[in-house]
Coordinates of C-alpha atoms and ligand atoms in Angstrom, one line a residue:
X1 CA 35.5 -28.1 -28.2
X2 CA 33.9 -25.3 -30.2
X3 CA 30.9 -27.2 -31.5
X4 CA 30.4 -28.9 -28.1
X5 CA 30.4 -25.6 -26.6
X6 CA 27.7 -24.3 -29.1
X7 CA 25.7 -27.3 -28.3
X8 CA 26.0 -26.5 -24.8
X9 CA 24.8 -23.2 -25.1
X10 CA 21.7 -24.2 -26.5
X11 CA 21.3 -26.5 -23.6
X12 CA 21.6 -23.7 -21.2
X13 CA 21.4 -20.0 -20.9
X14 CA 18.1 -18.7 -19.4
X15 CA 19.6 -19.1 -16.1
X16 CA 21.5 -15.8 -16.3
X17 CA 18.2 -13.9 -17.1
X18 CA 16.5 -15.4 -14.3
X19 CA 19.1 -14.9 -11.8
X20 CA 19.3 -11.2 -12.9
X21 CA 15.4 -10.9 -12.0
X22 CA 15.6 -12.8 -8.9
X23 CA 18.6 -10.6 -7.8
X24 CA 16.8 -7.6 -8.7
X25 CA 14.0 -8.9 -6.1
X26 CA 16.4 -10.0 -3.7
X27 CA 18.1 -6.5 -3.4
X28 CA 14.9 -5.1 -2.5
X29 CA 15.1 -7.0 0.8
X30 CA 17.0 -5.2 3.6
X31 CA 20.3 -6.6 4.7
X32 CA 20.1 -9.0 7.3
X33 CA 22.5 -9.1 10.4
X34 CA 25.0 -11.8 11.4
X35 CA 24.2 -13.7 14.4
X36 CA 27.6 -15.2 16.0
X37 CA 25.6 -17.4 18.5
X38 CA 24.8 -20.3 16.9
X39 CA 26.7 -22.5 14.5
X40 CA 24.4 -24.2 12.1
X41 CA 24.9 -25.5 8.8
X42 CA 23.6 -24.0 5.6
X43 CA 21.4 -26.7 4.0
X44 CA 19.4 -27.6 0.7
X45 CA 16.0 -29.1 1.4
X46 CA 14.1 -30.7 -1.3
X47 CA 10.7 -29.2 -1.6
X48 CA 8.1 -31.4 -3.5
X49 CA 8.4 -32.1 -6.6
X50 CA 7.4 -30.4 -10.2
X51 CA 4.6 -32.0 -11.9
X52 CA 7.0 -33.0 -14.8
X53 CA 10.9 -32.6 -15.2
X54 CA 11.7 -29.1 -16.5
X55 CA 14.7 -27.3 -17.7
X56 CA 15.2 -24.2 -19.6
X57 CA 12.1 -22.5 -17.9
X58 CA 11.9 -19.2 -16.4
X59 CA 10.8 -18.2 -12.8
X60 CA 9.9 -15.5 -11.0
X61 CA 8.9 -14.5 -7.5
X62 CA 5.2 -13.3 -7.6
X63 CA 4.1 -10.2 -5.0
X64 CA 2.0 -12.8 -3.1
X65 CA 5.6 -14.4 -2.3
X66 CA 4.9 -17.5 -4.7
X67 CA 7.3 -18.5 -7.1
X68 CA 6.0 -19.0 -10.9
X69 CA 7.8 -21.3 -13.1
X70 CA 6.9 -21.3 -16.7
X71 CA 7.5 -23.4 -19.7
X72 CA 10.6 -25.1 -20.6
X73 CA 11.5 -28.3 -21.9
X74 CA 10.9 -31.5 -20.4
X75 CA 7.7 -33.8 -20.6
X76 CA 5.0 -31.8 -22.0
X77 CA 5.7 -28.5 -19.8
X78 CA 6.7 -26.2 -22.7
X79 CA 3.2 -24.5 -22.0
X80 CA 2.6 -25.1 -18.5
X81 CA 2.9 -23.2 -15.3
X82 CA 3.3 -24.5 -11.9
X83 CA 3.1 -22.2 -8.7
X84 CA 5.1 -22.9 -5.3
X85 CA 3.6 -21.5 -2.1
X86 CA 6.2 -21.1 0.6
X87 CA 3.5 -21.3 3.4
X88 CA 2.3 -24.6 2.6
X89 CA 5.5 -25.7 0.7
X90 CA 3.2 -27.2 -1.9
X91 CA 3.4 -26.8 -5.8
X92 CA 0.1 -26.3 -7.9
X93 CA -0.4 -26.3 -11.7
X94 CA -1.7 -22.9 -13.0
X95 CA -3.7 -22.8 -16.2
X96 CA -1.5 -23.3 -19.3
X97 CA 0.1 -20.4 -21.2
X98 CA -1.1 -19.6 -24.7
X99 CA 2.1 -20.3 -26.2
X100 CA 4.5 -23.3 -25.6
X101 CA 8.4 -21.8 -25.2
X102 CA 11.6 -22.1 -23.5
X103 CA 14.6 -19.9 -22.7
X104 CA 12.1 -17.0 -22.6
X105 CA 12.3 -14.4 -19.7
X106 CA 9.7 -13.7 -16.7
X107 CA 9.9 -10.5 -15.0
X108 CA 7.6 -9.5 -12.0
X109 CA 6.0 -6.1 -12.9
X110 CA 5.0 -3.6 -10.2
X111 CA 1.4 -4.0 -10.8
X112 CA 1.9 -7.7 -9.6
X113 CA 1.7 -9.4 -13.0
X114 CA 4.1 -11.2 -14.6
X115 CA 5.8 -10.7 -18.0
X116 CA 6.8 -13.6 -20.2
X117 CA 8.5 -12.5 -23.3
X118 CA 9.9 -14.1 -26.0
X119 CA 12.0 -17.6 -26.2
X120 CA 12.2 -20.6 -28.4
X121 CA 8.8 -21.8 -29.7
X122 CA 7.5 -25.4 -30.2
X123 CA 4.6 -27.3 -30.5
X124 CA 3.9 -30.1 -27.9
X125 CA 6.9 -32.3 -29.1
X126 CA 9.1 -29.3 -28.7
X127 CA 12.8 -30.7 -29.3
X128 CA 11.5 -32.2 -32.7
X129 CA 9.4 -29.4 -33.7
X130 CA 11.0 -26.1 -33.1
X131 CA 9.5 -23.2 -34.7
X132 CA 12.1 -20.8 -33.9
X133 CA 12.6 -17.4 -32.0
X134 CA 9.4 -15.7 -30.6
X135 CA 8.1 -12.1 -30.3
X136 CA 4.9 -13.3 -28.2
X137 CA 4.3 -12.2 -24.9
X138 CA 1.8 -12.7 -22.3
X139 CA 1.0 -11.8 -18.8
X140 CA 0.3 -14.1 -15.8
X141 CA -2.5 -12.5 -13.5
X142 CA -1.8 -13.7 -9.7
X143 CA -4.8 -12.3 -8.6
X144 CA -7.0 -14.5 -11.0
X145 CA -4.5 -17.1 -12.3
X146 CA -5.2 -16.4 -15.6
X147 CA -2.8 -15.9 -18.6
X148 CA -3.5 -12.7 -20.5
X149 CA -2.3 -12.0 -24.2
X150 CA -0.2 -8.7 -24.5
X151 CA 1.4 -7.1 -27.3
X152 CA 4.5 -8.7 -28.9
X153 CA 7.7 -7.3 -29.0
X154 CA 8.9 -5.6 -32.3
X155 CA 11.8 -8.3 -32.8
X156 CA 12.1 -12.0 -32.2
X157 CA 14.3 -12.7 -29.1
X158 CA 15.6 -15.7 -27.4
X159 CA 18.7 -15.8 -25.0
X160 CA 17.6 -12.1 -24.5
X161 CA 17.6 -10.5 -20.9
X162 CA 14.8 -8.5 -19.4
X163 CA 15.4 -6.1 -16.6
X164 CA 12.8 -4.2 -14.6
X165 CA 13.5 -0.4 -14.6
X166 CA 12.7 1.8 -11.7
X167 CA 9.7 3.4 -13.5
X168 CA 8.1 0.0 -13.7
X169 CA 8.8 -0.6 -17.5
X170 CA 11.0 -3.6 -18.5
X171 CA 14.1 -3.5 -20.6
X172 CA 14.5 -6.2 -23.1
X173 CA 17.9 -6.8 -24.7
X174 CA 19.5 -8.6 -27.4
X175 CA 19.1 -12.2 -28.4
X176 CA 17.8 -11.6 -31.8
X177 CA 19.6 -13.5 -34.6
X178 CA 19.1 -10.8 -37.2
X179 CA 19.0 -7.6 -35.0
X180 CA 21.1 -8.4 -32.1
X181 CA 22.0 -4.6 -31.4
X182 CA 18.4 -4.0 -30.5
X183 CA 16.7 -3.2 -27.3
X184 CA 13.0 -2.5 -26.5
X185 CA 11.1 -1.1 -23.6
X186 CA 7.7 -2.5 -22.4
X187 CA 5.5 0.1 -20.8
X188 CA 2.9 -2.1 -18.6
X189 CA 0.3 0.9 -18.4
X190 CA 0.1 0.8 -22.3
X191 CA 0.7 -2.8 -22.8
X192 CA 3.2 -1.7 -25.4
X193 CA 6.8 -2.3 -26.8
X194 CA 8.8 0.7 -27.7
X195 CA 12.3 0.2 -29.6
X196 CA 15.0 2.2 -28.0
X197 CA 18.4 3.1 -29.2
X198 CA 20.5 0.4 -30.3
X199 CA 23.2 -1.2 -28.2
X200 CA 26.8 -0.4 -29.0
X201 CA 27.4 -4.1 -29.3
X202 CA 25.5 -7.2 -30.8
X203 CA 24.6 -9.3 -27.9
X204 CA 23.1 -12.8 -27.3
X205 CA 23.7 -15.0 -24.1
X206 CA 24.8 -11.8 -22.5
X207 CA 23.9 -10.7 -18.7
X208 CA 22.4 -7.7 -17.3
X209 CA 21.8 -6.0 -14.0
X210 CA 19.8 -3.0 -12.9
X211 CA 22.2 -0.7 -10.8
X212 CA 21.4 1.1 -7.8
X213 CA 20.7 4.3 -9.9
X214 CA 18.5 2.6 -12.0
X215 CA 20.6 2.1 -15.3
X216 CA 21.3 -0.9 -16.3
X217 CA 24.7 -2.7 -17.2
X218 CA 24.8 -5.4 -19.5
X219 CA 28.1 -7.1 -20.4
X220 CA 29.4 -10.0 -22.5
X221 CA 27.8 -12.8 -24.6
X222 CA 28.2 -13.3 -28.5
X223 CA 28.1 -11.1 -31.2
X224 CA 27.3 -12.4 -34.8
X225 CA 28.1 -14.8 -36.0
X226 CA 29.7 -16.1 -32.9
X227 CA 32.3 -14.2 -30.9
X228 CA 32.5 -14.1 -27.1
X229 CA 33.0 -10.5 -26.1
X230 CA 34.0 -8.7 -22.8
X231 CA 32.5 -5.4 -23.9
X232 CA 30.1 -3.7 -21.3
X233 CA 27.6 -0.9 -21.6
X234 CA 25.2 1.0 -19.5
X235 CA 21.4 1.9 -20.3
X236 CA 20.5 5.3 -19.1
X237 CA 17.0 4.8 -18.3
X238 CA 16.2 8.4 -18.1
X239 CA 17.6 9.2 -21.6
X240 CA 17.1 5.8 -23.1
X241 CA 20.6 5.6 -24.5
X242 CA 23.7 3.5 -24.0
X243 CA 27.0 4.3 -23.3
X244 CA 30.1 1.9 -23.6
X245 CA 32.1 1.6 -20.4
X246 CA 35.1 -0.2 -19.6
X247 CA 35.3 -3.7 -20.8
X248 CA 35.5 -6.8 -18.6
X249 CA 38.9 -8.4 -17.9
X250 CA 37.4 -11.6 -19.5
X251 CA 35.3 -12.5 -22.3
X252 CA 32.5 -14.3 -21.1
X253 CA 29.1 -15.7 -21.9
X254 CA 26.8 -17.9 -19.9
X255 CA 27.9 -15.8 -17.2
X256 CA 26.0 -14.1 -14.2
X257 CA 25.9 -10.4 -13.0
X258 CA 24.7 -10.0 -9.7
X259 CA 24.1 -6.5 -8.0
X260 CA 25.9 -6.2 -4.4
X261 CA 24.4 -4.4 -1.5
X262 CA 27.4 -2.1 -1.8
X263 CA 26.0 -0.9 -5.7
X264 CA 29.0 -3.0 -7.2
X265 CA 28.2 -5.6 -9.7
X266 CA 29.6 -9.2 -9.7
X267 CA 30.5 -11.0 -12.9
X268 CA 30.6 -14.7 -12.3
X269 CA 32.2 -17.4 -14.5
X270 CA 30.9 -18.2 -18.0
X271 CA 33.3 -19.5 -21.2
X272 CA 35.6 -17.4 -22.9
X273 CA 36.4 -17.4 -26.6
X274 CA 38.7 -20.4 -26.2
X275 CA 35.9 -22.6 -24.6
X276 CA 37.5 -22.4 -21.2
X277 CA 35.1 -22.4 -18.5
X278 CA 36.1 -19.5 -16.3
X279 CA 36.4 -19.5 -12.3
X280 CA 37.4 -15.7 -12.8
X281 CA 35.2 -13.3 -10.9
X282 CA 35.1 -9.4 -11.7
X283 CA 33.5 -6.5 -10.0
X284 CA 32.1 -3.6 -11.8
X285 CA 32.2 -0.3 -9.9
X286 CA 29.5 2.0 -11.1
X287 CA 31.7 5.3 -9.5
X288 CA 34.6 4.7 -11.8
X289 CA 32.8 2.5 -14.4
X290 CA 35.9 0.0 -14.4
X291 CA 36.3 -3.5 -13.5
X292 CA 38.5 -5.2 -11.0
X293 CA 39.4 -8.7 -10.6
X294 CA 38.3 -10.5 -7.3
X295 CA 38.7 -13.6 -5.9
X296 CA 38.5 -17.0 -8.1
X297 CA 35.8 -19.5 -7.5
X298 CA 36.9 -23.0 -6.2
X299 CA 35.5 -24.2 -9.3
X300 CA 34.8 -22.8 -12.8
X301 CA 31.4 -23.0 -14.1
X302 CA 29.2 -21.7 -16.6
X303 CA 25.1 -22.0 -17.0
X304 CA 25.0 -21.7 -13.2
X305 CA 22.8 -19.4 -11.3
X306 CA 23.6 -16.8 -8.7
X307 CA 21.6 -14.8 -6.0
X308 CA 22.1 -12.3 -3.6
X309 CA 21.7 -13.4 0.2
X310 CA 20.4 -11.3 2.6
X311 CA 23.7 -11.4 4.6
X312 CA 25.3 -9.6 1.6
X313 CA 27.0 -12.8 0.3
X314 CA 26.3 -14.2 -3.3
X315 CA 25.3 -17.9 -3.6
X316 CA 26.4 -19.6 -7.0
X317 CA 24.7 -23.1 -7.6
X318 CA 25.2 -25.6 -10.2
X319 CA 26.2 -25.0 -13.8
X320 CA 28.8 -27.1 -16.3
X321 CA 32.3 -27.4 -15.0
X322 CA 35.3 -28.1 -17.2
X323 CA 34.9 -31.9 -17.1
X324 CA 31.7 -31.5 -19.2
X325 CA 29.9 -32.6 -16.2
X326 CA 26.6 -30.8 -14.5
X327 CA 27.4 -29.8 -11.3
X328 CA 25.7 -30.0 -7.9
X329 CA 28.5 -28.0 -6.4
X330 CA 27.6 -24.3 -4.7
X331 CA 29.8 -21.6 -3.5
X332 CA 29.6 -18.4 -1.8
X333 CA 31.3 -14.9 -2.3
X334 CA 31.7 -12.6 0.4
X335 CA 32.1 -9.1 -0.7
X336 CA 33.8 -8.0 2.7
X337 CA 36.8 -10.5 2.0
X338 CA 36.4 -11.1 -2.0
X339 CA 36.8 -14.8 -1.5
X340 CA 34.7 -17.5 -2.6
X341 CA 34.2 -20.7 -0.2
X342 CA 32.5 -23.7 -1.0
X343 CA 29.0 -24.3 0.7
X344 CA 26.9 -27.5 0.8
X345 CA 26.0 -29.2 -2.7
X346 CA 22.6 -29.4 -3.8
X347 CA 21.0 -32.9 -3.9
X348 CA 20.8 -32.8 -7.6
X349 CA 23.0 -31.8 -10.5
X350 CA 21.8 -28.9 -12.6
X351 CA 22.5 -26.3 -15.2
X352 CA 20.7 -23.6 -16.8
X353 CA 18.2 -23.8 -13.8
X354 CA 16.5 -21.2 -12.2
X355 CA 17.0 -19.6 -8.8
X356 CA 14.5 -17.1 -7.1
X357 CA 15.3 -15.6 -3.9
X358 CA 12.0 -16.1 -1.9
X359 CA 10.5 -13.5 0.4
X360 CA 12.2 -14.8 3.5
X361 CA 15.8 -14.5 1.8
X362 CA 15.9 -18.4 1.1
X363 CA 17.0 -19.4 -2.3
X364 CA 14.9 -21.9 -4.5
X365 CA 16.2 -23.6 -7.5
X366 CA 14.1 -25.4 -10.0
X367 CA 14.5 -27.5 -12.9
X368 CA 17.5 -27.5 -15.0
X369 CA 19.5 -30.0 -17.0
X370 CA 21.9 -32.6 -15.7
X371 CA 23.8 -33.7 -18.9
X372 CA 23.7 -37.4 -17.8
X373 CA 20.2 -37.5 -16.6
X374 CA 18.2 -35.0 -18.4
X375 CA 15.7 -32.3 -17.0
X376 CA 15.1 -32.3 -13.2
X377 CA 12.1 -32.7 -11.1
X378 CA 12.8 -31.7 -7.6
X379 CA 13.2 -28.3 -6.5
X380 CA 15.5 -27.4 -3.6
X381 CA 15.7 -24.5 -0.9
X382 CA 19.1 -23.0 0.2
X383 CA 18.4 -21.7 3.7
X384 CA 20.8 -19.2 5.1
X385 CA 22.9 -20.6 8.1
X386 CA 23.7 -18.3 10.9
X387 CA 27.2 -19.2 10.3
X388 CA 27.6 -17.9 6.6
Ligands
NAG1 C1 -1.1 -29.4 -2.4 O1 -1.7 -29.2 -3.6 C2 -2.7 -30.3 -3.9 C3 -2.8 -29.9 -5.4 O2 -2.0 -30.0 -6.2 C4 -3.7 -30.2 -3.2 O3 -4.5 -31.0 -3.4 C5 -3.4 -30.3 -1.6 O4 -4.6 -30.4 -0.7 C6 -2.4 -29.3 -1.2 N1 -1.9 -29.4 0.2 C7 -1.8 -28.0 0.8 C8 -1.2 -28.5 2.0 O5 -2.0 -27.1 0.6
NAG2 C1 41.4 -21.1 -11.9 O1 41.6 -21.6 -13.2 C2 42.7 -21.5 -14.0 C3 42.8 -22.0 -15.3 O2 41.9 -23.3 -15.2 C4 43.9 -22.2 -12.8 O3 45.1 -22.2 -13.5 C5 43.6 -21.7 -11.5 O4 44.6 -22.6 -10.7 C6 42.2 -21.8 -10.9 N1 42.1 -21.0 -9.8 C7 41.7 -21.8 -8.7 C8 41.8 -20.6 -7.6 O5 41.0 -22.6 -8.5

């Protein structure tokens, strides 16, 4: 079971980071109001095709409302980018990135550029030609469509997290094989990386979420060599220091963290240190810095994606379940009741996919792995129905 889990792990993760990124963008959108008039089913709509199948890519919402997907493993996709335009519902290829990478992070900066950081490197036959963890970074400039080199991180990182701070800097955490307790901050003005104080715990395959007060919560993951942890800590962005807070009730990696509109953070699923797939979810309250168990999901999952919807609910999609299969199942968490309910399933099974909240509040899932069929090519959009 354990070696299987390790293998699965390699086949997963970035979803966690991407979810955090899309959640952060989503939380900037005002919360919508429920309409009680119409009963309409939520639904997933296929929205064109990627040029090639892709998994372990990264995705971000660009300030112009387009979705940028970059890198990943698939059919010659590791240095490519594609853009989805919600107004034309069309995908177009961008210029190629400088580097071929997967399990990297993608963070939309306040200056409109998108920061691509780290990941796993490969040359055109990526799976057969792994070159290892990367410190290289590049910027995508939406206004010109160009990729621009920028300074490297101080540490090579993969399965790290990248979180946009209030001041526009980006906090990158963990993911290093030899310095997993390090974190560093990117300043878009200077295009420079500065190491910040070390984490209290080593972390890889952890999750991160920005709180409403601008601090960053990181939880779980693995230390070295390979112990799943429940520890949580907070980054104070004003002092650049870390503080341990109460541990989660469960050890988790390949879980997600989502900032809710009430300021609490929802930790969902993942795998524990017995390699059990978790259906448990729990809430972090920043006012007490403690965790409370909330509703269990209908199905356990890891390598899923989680997105905050405009109605305040959280959509989780896909992942791998306890049968070892990739899932097309989706569920909704209602913070008002603390309960999970099933919603319509995606058309395709996916794990380690990306989920990006669009400007209108819809959620676009892209790529991902189906353990039976490989990388996915068909993106889908979840539209919020009035009865959610
Ligand atoms: C969609 O993109 C293709 C190129 O990939 C282009 O030829 C076509 O005109 C676009 N369609 C729309 C509706 O923008
Ligand atoms: C969650 O998973 C545990 C362990 O597999 C199981 O005993 C429990 O019934 C599940 N809970 C729900 C609500 O499905």
